Amino acid sequence: MSKRNQGGVDWDDYEPDAYQDPGDDRPGPADDPAVRQLEPRLLTLFDELPETVFYESQLAVRFESDFFHWVTVRALKELRESGRIETSLHELTPNTQLRFYFNRRFRYWKRKAEEVRKLVLSFSDQAFTRSLGVQGELLIDAGLPRVGFQPTADTVRSWEGRTWTATNHDLDRVFHRDGINYGTEIKNRLGYIPRDEFETKLRMCQALNLVPLFIARMMPRTYIEEVRQAGGFSLIMKHQFYPISHRALADRVRKELELPVDCPIRLQDSTLQRFLKWHHAKLTREHTRH
């Protein structure tokens, strides 16, 4: 479902994390100790795989279990500026670029980089990235009702007499169960939801008197904590979901780039139960307070 910002550009037309830095909102001190921890691990990776070419966001996803995406980007920047790894910036499309990293001793990196560029281009196509957004919403629309959460509205800017007018954003869905309405944002993408968009969606939920529910492949712990403090829940899927018709592409991306993509027919029951368990705990807390 396409959402427009104030300049009229579709938020979900493209998957910018596929070929650009994972974000410019990178909090942390200038001398971040996490960067120092990650740098030797990156160098070890390039030594162990001397004939592999990586691109920036691919590496951010690869190390995300231990480091925020922006920490990986910062570490890569320091390594390339100090000359400890080799890098090259290539055009993906006329308006976008792809930054590659590889071992300095790799003689035939250009051939490998072109193979990676073509594969990244295949899942960065505008029509395909739109289909990813639709696929994520279809899986959620089919999954949450299985555990009792009913969709009551989509493309939401107004709810029960309240209207969001500060920006042109909307919320993907409102789901309802046991008297609680969840303002839901669904992100079936590799990278984090941009910081400014994340903050806007949180404010929208507050303004519309909705409990925030963020459903995403991955979010940083800082975002998850902000959602928790706002009384909401973050359902982390860990995988990006491709349409079944693109299973062959998903297999290639998973095998050749080691990115977490999959083609499930439906969401796993255990995934849905995580949200249901949290919902029941929320009801118990509210009943206890009252």
PDB file of C-alpha atoms in Angstrom:
ATOM      1  CA  MET A   1       0.000   0.000   0.000  1.00  0.00           C
ATOM      2  CA  SER A   2       1.673   3.179  -1.172  1.00  0.00           C
ATOM      3  CA  LYS A   3       2.073   6.096   1.199  1.00  0.00           C
ATOM      4  CA  ARG A   4       3.054   9.599   0.095  1.00  0.00           C
ATOM      5  CA  ASN A   5       5.189  12.084   1.925  1.00  0.00           C
ATOM      6  CA  GLN A   6       4.646  15.819   1.719  1.00  0.00           C
ATOM      7  CA  GLY A   7       6.668  16.058  -1.489  1.00  0.00           C
ATOM      8  CA  GLY A   8       4.360  13.595  -3.227  1.00  0.00           C
ATOM      9  CA  VAL A   9       6.917  10.769  -3.393  1.00  0.00           C
ATOM     10  CA  ASP A  10       5.716   7.251  -2.623  1.00  0.00           C
ATOM     11  CA  TRP A  11       7.255   5.948   0.600  1.00  0.00           C
ATOM     12  CA  ASP A  12       7.107   2.316  -0.500  1.00  0.00           C
ATOM     13  CA  ASP A  13       7.878   2.655  -4.209  1.00  0.00           C
ATOM     14  CA  TYR A  14      11.465   1.584  -3.692  1.00  0.00           C
ATOM     15  CA  GLU A  15      13.575  -0.455  -1.273  1.00  0.00           C
ATOM     16  CA  PRO A  16      16.360   2.076  -0.661  1.00  0.00           C
ATOM     17  CA  ASP A  17      18.118  -0.149   1.861  1.00  0.00           C
ATOM     18  CA  ALA A  18      18.911  -2.526  -1.004  1.00  0.00           C
ATOM     19  CA  TYR A  19      21.477  -0.191  -2.491  1.00  0.00           C
ATOM     20  CA  GLN A  20      22.084   2.811  -0.253  1.00  0.00           C
ATOM     21  CA  ASP A  21      23.369   3.405   3.263  1.00  0.00           C
ATOM     22  CA  PRO A  22      20.903   1.996   5.814  1.00  0.00           C
ATOM     23  CA  GLY A  23      20.131   5.476   7.127  1.00  0.00           C
ATOM     24  CA  ASP A  24      21.569   8.814   8.021  1.00  0.00           C
ATOM     25  CA  ASP A  25      20.063   8.887  11.516  1.00  0.00           C
ATOM     26  CA  ARG A  26      22.933   7.099  13.235  1.00  0.00           C
ATOM     27  CA  PRO A  27      22.939   7.933  16.937  1.00  0.00           C
ATOM     28  CA  GLY A  28      25.948   7.302  19.109  1.00  0.00           C
ATOM     29  CA  PRO A  29      29.215   8.952  20.151  1.00  0.00           C
ATOM     30  CA  ALA A  30      31.810   9.888  17.576  1.00  0.00           C
ATOM     31  CA  ASP A  31      34.143   7.269  19.060  1.00  0.00           C
ATOM     32  CA  ASP A  32      31.571   4.477  19.368  1.00  0.00           C
ATOM     33  CA  PRO A  33      33.037   1.394  21.116  1.00  0.00           C
ATOM     34  CA  ALA A  34      30.687  -0.806  19.085  1.00  0.00           C
ATOM     35  CA  VAL A  35      32.479   0.354  15.935  1.00  0.00           C
ATOM     36  CA  ARG A  36      35.815  -0.723  17.434  1.00  0.00           C
ATOM     37  CA  GLN A  37      34.331  -4.127  18.303  1.00  0.00           C
ATOM     38  CA  LEU A  38      32.976  -4.664  14.809  1.00  0.00           C
ATOM     39  CA  GLU A  39      35.996  -3.574  12.761  1.00  0.00           C
ATOM     40  CA  PRO A  40      38.136  -6.688  13.448  1.00  0.00           C
ATOM     41  CA  ARG A  41      35.161  -8.940  12.702  1.00  0.00           C
ATOM     42  CA  LEU A  42      34.710  -7.257   9.343  1.00  0.00           C
ATOM     43  CA  LEU A  43      38.408  -7.632   8.539  1.00  0.00           C
ATOM     44  CA  THR A  44      38.260 -11.312   9.500  1.00  0.00           C
ATOM     45  CA  LEU A  45      35.290 -11.801   7.180  1.00  0.00           C
ATOM     46  CA  PHE A  46      37.197 -10.340   4.226  1.00  0.00           C
ATOM     47  CA  ASP A  47      40.217 -12.507   5.046  1.00  0.00           C
ATOM     48  CA  GLU A  48      38.131 -15.668   5.304  1.00  0.00           C
ATOM     49  CA  LEU A  49      36.226 -14.894   2.073  1.00  0.00           C
ATOM     50  CA  PRO A  50      38.921 -13.232  -0.062  1.00  0.00           C
ATOM     51  CA  GLU A  51      37.035 -13.720  -3.345  1.00  0.00           C
ATOM     52  CA  THR A  52      33.640 -12.443  -2.209  1.00  0.00           C
ATOM     53  CA  VAL A  53      32.228  -9.000  -2.964  1.00  0.00           C
ATOM     54  CA  PHE A  54      29.757  -7.562  -0.461  1.00  0.00           C
ATOM     55  CA  TYR A  55      27.612  -4.461  -0.655  1.00  0.00           C
ATOM     56  CA  GLU A  56      27.022  -2.118   2.258  1.00  0.00           C
ATOM     57  CA  SER A  57      23.491  -2.947   3.331  1.00  0.00           C
ATOM     58  CA  GLN A  58      24.154  -6.657   2.880  1.00  0.00           C
ATOM     59  CA  LEU A  59      26.856  -6.384   5.536  1.00  0.00           C
ATOM     60  CA  ALA A  60      24.597  -4.331   7.796  1.00  0.00           C
ATOM     61  CA  VAL A  61      22.018  -7.127   7.717  1.00  0.00           C
ATOM     62  CA  ARG A  62      24.694  -9.798   8.137  1.00  0.00           C
ATOM     63  CA  PHE A  63      25.858  -8.350  11.475  1.00  0.00           C
ATOM     64  CA  GLU A  64      22.508  -7.047  12.749  1.00  0.00           C
ATOM     65  CA  SER A  65      22.148  -9.584  15.559  1.00  0.00           C
ATOM     66  CA  ASP A  66      25.066  -7.899  17.345  1.00  0.00           C
ATOM     67  CA  PHE A  67      25.287  -4.402  15.864  1.00  0.00           C
ATOM     68  CA  PHE A  68      22.848  -1.747  14.708  1.00  0.00           C
ATOM     69  CA  HIS A  69      22.855  -1.188  10.943  1.00  0.00           C
ATOM     70  CA  TRP A  70      24.291   2.300  11.379  1.00  0.00           C
ATOM     71  CA  VAL A  71      27.206   0.915  13.426  1.00  0.00           C
ATOM     72  CA  THR A  72      28.162  -1.373  10.536  1.00  0.00           C
ATOM     73  CA  VAL A  73      27.968   1.522   8.090  1.00  0.00           C
ATOM     74  CA  ARG A  74      30.173   3.637  10.345  1.00  0.00           C
ATOM     75  CA  ALA A  75      32.708   0.823  10.780  1.00  0.00           C
ATOM     76  CA  LEU A  76      32.872   0.257   7.024  1.00  0.00           C
ATOM     77  CA  LYS A  77      33.424   3.952   6.449  1.00  0.00           C
ATOM     78  CA  GLU A  78      36.351   4.018   8.863  1.00  0.00           C
ATOM     79  CA  LEU A  79      37.892   0.895   7.333  1.00  0.00           C
ATOM     80  CA  ARG A  80      37.708   2.258   3.803  1.00  0.00           C
ATOM     81  CA  GLU A  81      38.998   5.713   4.786  1.00  0.00           C
ATOM     82  CA  SER A  82      41.961   4.096   6.542  1.00  0.00           C
ATOM     83  CA  GLY A  83      42.667   1.905   3.513  1.00  0.00           C
ATOM     84  CA  ARG A  84      42.211  -1.372   5.366  1.00  0.00           C
ATOM     85  CA  ILE A  85      39.592  -2.667   2.919  1.00  0.00           C
ATOM     86  CA  GLU A  86      38.947  -1.993  -0.738  1.00  0.00           C
ATOM     87  CA  THR A  87      35.739  -0.350  -1.889  1.00  0.00           C
ATOM     88  CA  SER A  88      34.126   0.828  -5.099  1.00  0.00           C
ATOM     89  CA  LEU A  89      30.969   2.816  -5.797  1.00  0.00           C
ATOM     90  CA  HIS A  90      28.912   1.670  -8.800  1.00  0.00           C
ATOM     91  CA  GLU A  91      25.714   2.826 -10.444  1.00  0.00           C
ATOM     92  CA  LEU A  92      22.742   0.550  -9.828  1.00  0.00           C
ATOM     93  CA  THR A  93      20.215   2.675 -11.706  1.00  0.00           C
ATOM     94  CA  PRO A  94      20.553   6.215 -13.121  1.00  0.00           C
ATOM     95  CA  ASN A  95      19.560   7.647  -9.716  1.00  0.00           C
ATOM     96  CA  THR A  96      21.057   5.182  -7.243  1.00  0.00           C
ATOM     97  CA  GLN A  97      24.448   3.757  -6.356  1.00  0.00           C
ATOM     98  CA  LEU A  98      25.766   0.546  -4.825  1.00  0.00           C
ATOM     99  CA  ARG A  99      28.908   0.540  -2.680  1.00  0.00           C
ATOM    100  CA  PHE A 100      30.963  -2.657  -2.791  1.00  0.00           C
ATOM    101  CA  TYR A 101      33.565  -3.911  -0.296  1.00  0.00           C
ATOM    102  CA  PHE A 102      36.125  -6.665  -0.899  1.00  0.00           C
ATOM    103  CA  ASN A 103      39.567  -7.972  -0.009  1.00  0.00           C
ATOM    104  CA  ARG A 104      42.341  -5.787  -1.402  1.00  0.00           C
ATOM    105  CA  ARG A 105      44.042  -8.846  -2.922  1.00  0.00           C
ATOM    106  CA  PHE A 106      40.992  -9.889  -4.960  1.00  0.00           C
ATOM    107  CA  ARG A 107      42.092  -9.374  -8.591  1.00  0.00           C
ATOM    108  CA  TYR A 108      38.814 -10.190 -10.336  1.00  0.00           C
ATOM    109  CA  TRP A 109      36.456  -8.245  -8.109  1.00  0.00           C
ATOM    110  CA  LYS A 110      34.889  -6.317 -11.003  1.00  0.00           C
ATOM    111  CA  ARG A 111      33.418  -9.467 -12.513  1.00  0.00           C
ATOM    112  CA  LYS A 112      31.989 -10.568  -9.172  1.00  0.00           C
ATOM    113  CA  ALA A 113      30.696  -7.072  -8.378  1.00  0.00           C
ATOM    114  CA  GLU A 114      28.779  -7.013 -11.646  1.00  0.00           C
ATOM    115  CA  GLU A 115      27.139 -10.347 -10.794  1.00  0.00           C
ATOM    116  CA  VAL A 116      26.058  -8.968  -7.425  1.00  0.00           C
ATOM    117  CA  ARG A 117      24.852  -5.719  -8.997  1.00  0.00           C
ATOM    118  CA  LYS A 118      22.615  -7.604 -11.440  1.00  0.00           C
ATOM    119  CA  LEU A 119      21.129  -9.701  -8.641  1.00  0.00           C
ATOM    120  CA  VAL A 120      20.469  -6.660  -6.449  1.00  0.00           C
ATOM    121  CA  LEU A 121      18.888  -4.908  -9.415  1.00  0.00           C
ATOM    122  CA  SER A 122      16.480  -7.829  -9.848  1.00  0.00           C
ATOM    123  CA  PHE A 123      14.939  -7.275  -6.395  1.00  0.00           C
ATOM    124  CA  SER A 124      15.195  -3.473  -6.423  1.00  0.00           C
ATOM    125  CA  ASP A 125      12.818  -3.062  -9.341  1.00  0.00           C
ATOM    126  CA  GLN A 126       9.961  -0.705  -8.499  1.00  0.00           C
ATOM    127  CA  ALA A 127       7.230  -3.166  -9.411  1.00  0.00           C
ATOM    128  CA  PHE A 128       8.836  -5.926  -7.348  1.00  0.00           C
ATOM    129  CA  THR A 129       9.333  -3.762  -4.254  1.00  0.00           C
ATOM    130  CA  ARG A 130       5.653  -2.842  -4.426  1.00  0.00           C
ATOM    131  CA  SER A 131       4.794  -6.536  -4.565  1.00  0.00           C
ATOM    132  CA  LEU A 132       6.895  -7.079  -1.419  1.00  0.00           C
ATOM    133  CA  GLY A 133       4.804  -4.503   0.437  1.00  0.00           C
ATOM    134  CA  VAL A 134       1.600  -6.160  -0.732  1.00  0.00           C
ATOM    135  CA  GLN A 135       2.904  -9.606   0.215  1.00  0.00           C
ATOM    136  CA  GLY A 136       3.669  -8.480   3.750  1.00  0.00           C
ATOM    137  CA  GLU A 137       0.204  -7.033   4.174  1.00  0.00           C
ATOM    138  CA  LEU A 138      -1.469 -10.144   2.742  1.00  0.00           C
ATOM    139  CA  LEU A 139       0.336 -12.402   5.198  1.00  0.00           C
ATOM    140  CA  ILE A 140      -0.598 -10.171   8.145  1.00  0.00           C
ATOM    141  CA  ASP A 141      -4.218  -9.810   6.997  1.00  0.00           C
ATOM    142  CA  ALA A 142      -4.502 -13.601   6.822  1.00  0.00           C
ATOM    143  CA  GLY A 143      -2.467 -14.310   9.949  1.00  0.00           C
ATOM    144  CA  LEU A 144      -3.722 -12.048  12.727  1.00  0.00           C
ATOM    145  CA  PRO A 145      -7.385 -13.078  12.373  1.00  0.00           C
ATOM    146  CA  ARG A 146      -6.276 -16.682  13.044  1.00  0.00           C
ATOM    147  CA  VAL A 147      -5.543 -15.595  16.617  1.00  0.00           C
ATOM    148  CA  GLY A 148      -8.556 -13.334  16.993  1.00  0.00           C
ATOM    149  CA  PHE A 149      -7.355  -9.917  15.781  1.00  0.00           C
ATOM    150  CA  GLN A 150      -9.789  -8.522  13.252  1.00  0.00           C
ATOM    151  CA  PRO A 151      -8.878  -5.849  10.686  1.00  0.00           C
ATOM    152  CA  THR A 152     -11.328  -2.974  10.992  1.00  0.00           C
ATOM    153  CA  ALA A 153      -9.722  -0.292   8.790  1.00  0.00           C
ATOM    154  CA  ASP A 154      -6.850   0.270   6.365  1.00  0.00           C
ATOM    155  CA  THR A 155      -4.925   3.309   5.087  1.00  0.00           C
ATOM    156  CA  VAL A 156      -5.894   5.055   8.317  1.00  0.00           C
ATOM    157  CA  ARG A 157      -5.570   8.795   8.972  1.00  0.00           C
ATOM    158  CA  SER A 158      -8.794   9.193  10.917  1.00  0.00           C
ATOM    159  CA  TRP A 159     -10.181   7.084  13.756  1.00  0.00           C
ATOM    160  CA  GLU A 160     -13.250   7.555  15.951  1.00  0.00           C
ATOM    161  CA  GLY A 161     -13.558  11.279  15.356  1.00  0.00           C
ATOM    162  CA  ARG A 162      -9.835  12.057  15.420  1.00  0.00           C
ATOM    163  CA  THR A 163      -7.828  12.942  12.302  1.00  0.00           C
ATOM    164  CA  TRP A 164      -4.076  13.138  11.732  1.00  0.00           C
ATOM    165  CA  THR A 165      -3.241  16.316   9.780  1.00  0.00           C
ATOM    166  CA  ALA A 166       0.399  17.037  10.653  1.00  0.00           C
ATOM    167  CA  THR A 167       1.742  15.025   7.677  1.00  0.00           C
ATOM    168  CA  ASN A 168       0.367  13.048   4.751  1.00  0.00           C
ATOM    169  CA  HIS A 169       1.207   9.701   6.331  1.00  0.00           C
ATOM    170  CA  ASP A 170      -1.305   6.972   7.117  1.00  0.00           C
ATOM    171  CA  LEU A 171      -1.273   3.753   9.142  1.00  0.00           C
ATOM    172  CA  ASP A 172      -1.560   0.487   7.250  1.00  0.00           C
ATOM    173  CA  ARG A 173      -4.248  -1.107   9.404  1.00  0.00           C
ATOM    174  CA  VAL A 174      -6.284  -1.023  12.574  1.00  0.00           C
ATOM    175  CA  PHE A 175      -6.722  -4.445  14.201  1.00  0.00           C
ATOM    176  CA  HIS A 176      -9.181  -5.019  17.059  1.00  0.00           C
ATOM    177  CA  ARG A 177      -9.484  -7.571  19.848  1.00  0.00           C
ATOM    178  CA  ASP A 178     -10.884  -7.500  23.393  1.00  0.00           C
ATOM    179  CA  GLY A 179     -11.671  -3.789  23.261  1.00  0.00           C
ATOM    180  CA  ILE A 180      -8.170  -2.768  22.137  1.00  0.00           C
ATOM    181  CA  ASN A 181      -7.525  -1.102  18.789  1.00  0.00           C
ATOM    182  CA  TYR A 182      -4.024  -1.461  17.338  1.00  0.00           C
ATOM    183  CA  GLY A 183      -2.659   1.107  14.913  1.00  0.00           C
ATOM    184  CA  THR A 184      -0.542  -1.145  12.737  1.00  0.00           C
ATOM    185  CA  GLU A 185       2.432  -0.433  10.505  1.00  0.00           C
ATOM    186  CA  ILE A 186       3.694  -3.288   8.301  1.00  0.00           C
ATOM    187  CA  LYS A 187       7.223  -3.180   6.832  1.00  0.00           C
ATOM    188  CA  ASN A 188       8.328  -6.095   4.657  1.00  0.00           C
ATOM    189  CA  ARG A 189      11.776  -4.735   3.885  1.00  0.00           C
ATOM    190  CA  LEU A 190      15.385  -5.583   4.649  1.00  0.00           C
ATOM    191  CA  GLY A 191      16.320  -2.331   6.350  1.00  0.00           C
ATOM    192  CA  TYR A 192      14.883  -0.437   9.272  1.00  0.00           C
ATOM    193  CA  ILE A 193      11.909   1.850   8.873  1.00  0.00           C
ATOM    194  CA  PRO A 194      13.425   5.351   8.512  1.00  0.00           C
ATOM    195  CA  ARG A 195      13.696   7.172  11.822  1.00  0.00           C
ATOM    196  CA  ASP A 196      11.501  10.122  10.848  1.00  0.00           C
ATOM    197  CA  GLU A 197       8.775   7.845   9.533  1.00  0.00           C
ATOM    198  CA  PHE A 198       8.955   5.679  12.661  1.00  0.00           C
ATOM    199  CA  GLU A 199       8.542   8.690  14.940  1.00  0.00           C
ATOM    200  CA  THR A 200       5.643   9.976  12.858  1.00  0.00           C
ATOM    201  CA  LYS A 201       3.781   6.662  13.059  1.00  0.00           C
ATOM    202  CA  LEU A 202       4.227   6.574  16.837  1.00  0.00           C
ATOM    203  CA  ARG A 203       2.827  10.092  17.120  1.00  0.00           C
ATOM    204  CA  MET A 204      -0.078   9.131  14.857  1.00  0.00           C
ATOM    205  CA  CYS A 205      -1.043   6.251  17.140  1.00  0.00           C
ATOM    206  CA  GLN A 206      -1.000   8.572  20.130  1.00  0.00           C
ATOM    207  CA  ALA A 207      -3.031  11.242  18.328  1.00  0.00           C
ATOM    208  CA  LEU A 208      -5.634   8.716  17.128  1.00  0.00           C
ATOM    209  CA  ASN A 209      -5.795   6.905  20.494  1.00  0.00           C
ATOM    210  CA  LEU A 210      -4.509   3.635  19.011  1.00  0.00           C
ATOM    211  CA  VAL A 211      -2.093   1.148  20.576  1.00  0.00           C
ATOM    212  CA  PRO A 212       1.003   1.036  18.330  1.00  0.00           C
ATOM    213  CA  LEU A 213       1.797  -2.260  16.628  1.00  0.00           C
ATOM    214  CA  PHE A 214       4.874  -2.373  14.398  1.00  0.00           C
ATOM    215  CA  ILE A 215       5.344  -5.486  12.267  1.00  0.00           C
ATOM    216  CA  ALA A 216       8.719  -5.579  10.539  1.00  0.00           C
ATOM    217  CA  ARG A 217      11.477  -7.872   9.422  1.00  0.00           C
ATOM    218  CA  MET A 218      13.828  -6.101  11.809  1.00  0.00           C
ATOM    219  CA  MET A 219      13.935  -3.013  14.010  1.00  0.00           C
ATOM    220  CA  PRO A 220      16.741  -1.742  16.253  1.00  0.00           C
ATOM    221  CA  ARG A 221      16.335  -2.302  19.984  1.00  0.00           C
ATOM    222  CA  THR A 222      16.072   1.457  20.478  1.00  0.00           C
ATOM    223  CA  TYR A 223      12.938   1.557  18.311  1.00  0.00           C
ATOM    224  CA  ILE A 224      11.468  -1.485  20.038  1.00  0.00           C
ATOM    225  CA  GLU A 225      11.978   0.146  23.431  1.00  0.00           C
ATOM    226  CA  GLU A 226      10.236   3.341  22.271  1.00  0.00           C
ATOM    227  CA  VAL A 227       7.271   1.299  21.082  1.00  0.00           C
ATOM    228  CA  ARG A 228       7.181  -0.495  24.447  1.00  0.00           C
ATOM    229  CA  GLN A 229       7.258   2.784  26.343  1.00  0.00           C
ATOM    230  CA  ALA A 230       4.342   3.972  24.197  1.00  0.00           C
ATOM    231  CA  GLY A 231       2.353   0.944  25.352  1.00  0.00           C
ATOM    232  CA  GLY A 232       2.720  -0.975  22.097  1.00  0.00           C
ATOM    233  CA  PHE A 233       4.339  -4.061  20.622  1.00  0.00           C
ATOM    234  CA  SER A 234       6.910  -4.811  17.914  1.00  0.00           C
ATOM    235  CA  LEU A 235       6.433  -8.107  16.078  1.00  0.00           C
ATOM    236  CA  ILE A 236       9.800  -8.921  14.501  1.00  0.00           C
ATOM    237  CA  MET A 237       9.600 -11.385  11.609  1.00  0.00           C
ATOM    238  CA  LYS A 238      13.387 -11.739  10.975  1.00  0.00           C
ATOM    239  CA  HIS A 239      12.752 -12.643   7.318  1.00  0.00           C
ATOM    240  CA  GLN A 240      11.649 -10.629   4.326  1.00  0.00           C
ATOM    241  CA  PHE A 241       8.763 -12.342   2.565  1.00  0.00           C
ATOM    242  CA  TYR A 242       8.793 -12.796  -1.218  1.00  0.00           C
ATOM    243  CA  PRO A 243       5.690 -13.757  -3.194  1.00  0.00           C
ATOM    244  CA  ILE A 244       5.454 -17.471  -3.953  1.00  0.00           C
ATOM    245  CA  SER A 245       5.826 -16.655  -7.657  1.00  0.00           C
ATOM    246  CA  HIS A 246       9.375 -15.433  -6.916  1.00  0.00           C
ATOM    247  CA  ARG A 247      10.619 -18.472  -4.997  1.00  0.00           C
ATOM    248  CA  ALA A 248      13.501 -19.002  -7.447  1.00  0.00           C
ATOM    249  CA  LEU A 249      14.691 -15.426  -6.886  1.00  0.00           C
ATOM    250  CA  ALA A 250      14.374 -15.822  -3.117  1.00  0.00           C
ATOM    251  CA  ASP A 251      16.482 -18.978  -3.281  1.00  0.00           C
ATOM    252  CA  ARG A 252      19.189 -17.138  -5.233  1.00  0.00           C
ATOM    253  CA  VAL A 253      19.218 -14.157  -2.880  1.00  0.00           C
ATOM    254  CA  ARG A 254      19.369 -16.420   0.175  1.00  0.00           C
ATOM    255  CA  LYS A 255      22.115 -18.619  -1.312  1.00  0.00           C
ATOM    256  CA  GLU A 256      24.310 -16.063  -3.067  1.00  0.00           C
ATOM    257  CA  LEU A 257      23.914 -13.048  -0.768  1.00  0.00           C
ATOM    258  CA  GLU A 258      22.944 -14.871   2.442  1.00  0.00           C
ATOM    259  CA  LEU A 259      20.099 -12.437   3.017  1.00  0.00           C
ATOM    260  CA  PRO A 260      17.134 -13.519   5.202  1.00  0.00           C
ATOM    261  CA  VAL A 261      14.375 -13.906   2.609  1.00  0.00           C
ATOM    262  CA  ASP A 262      11.681 -16.565   2.415  1.00  0.00           C
ATOM    263  CA  CYS A 263       8.433 -17.494   0.619  1.00  0.00           C
ATOM    264  CA  PRO A 264       6.027 -18.747   3.306  1.00  0.00           C
ATOM    265  CA  ILE A 265       2.468 -19.610   2.378  1.00  0.00           C
ATOM    266  CA  ARG A 266       1.326 -18.291   5.754  1.00  0.00           C
ATOM    267  CA  LEU A 267       2.816 -16.980   8.985  1.00  0.00           C
ATOM    268  CA  GLN A 268       3.930 -19.536  11.547  1.00  0.00           C
ATOM    269  CA  ASP A 269       1.638 -20.074  14.518  1.00  0.00           C
ATOM    270  CA  SER A 270       4.563 -19.409  16.888  1.00  0.00           C
ATOM    271  CA  THR A 271       5.008 -15.946  15.361  1.00  0.00           C
ATOM    272  CA  LEU A 272       1.355 -15.072  15.892  1.00  0.00           C
ATOM    273  CA  GLN A 273       1.385 -16.499  19.409  1.00  0.00           C
ATOM    274  CA  ARG A 274       4.125 -14.051  20.431  1.00  0.00           C
ATOM    275  CA  PHE A 275       1.759 -11.149  19.810  1.00  0.00           C
ATOM    276  CA  LEU A 276      -1.244 -12.940  21.319  1.00  0.00           C
ATOM    277  CA  LYS A 277       0.716 -13.717  24.498  1.00  0.00           C
ATOM    278  CA  TRP A 278       1.759 -10.063  24.813  1.00  0.00           C
ATOM    279  CA  HIS A 279      -1.854  -8.948  24.198  1.00  0.00           C
ATOM    280  CA  HIS A 280      -3.142 -11.182  27.003  1.00  0.00           C
ATOM    281  CA  ALA A 281      -0.465  -9.838  29.350  1.00  0.00           C
ATOM    282  CA  LYS A 282      -1.527  -6.294  28.456  1.00  0.00           C
ATOM    283  CA  LEU A 283      -5.149  -7.118  29.299  1.00  0.00           C
ATOM    284  CA  THR A 284      -4.072  -8.579  32.641  1.00  0.00           C
ATOM    285  CA  ARG A 285      -2.037  -5.486  33.500  1.00  0.00           C
ATOM    286  CA  GLU A 286      -4.904  -3.180  32.620  1.00  0.00           C
ATOM    287  CA  HIS A 287      -7.418  -5.198  34.653  1.00  0.00           C
ATOM    288  CA  THR A 288      -5.028  -5.181  37.609  1.00  0.00           C
ATOM    289  CA  ARG A 289      -4.674  -1.389  37.462  1.00  0.00           C
ATOM    290  CA  HIS A 290      -8.454  -0.954  37.360  1.00  0.00           C
TER     291      HIS A 290
END
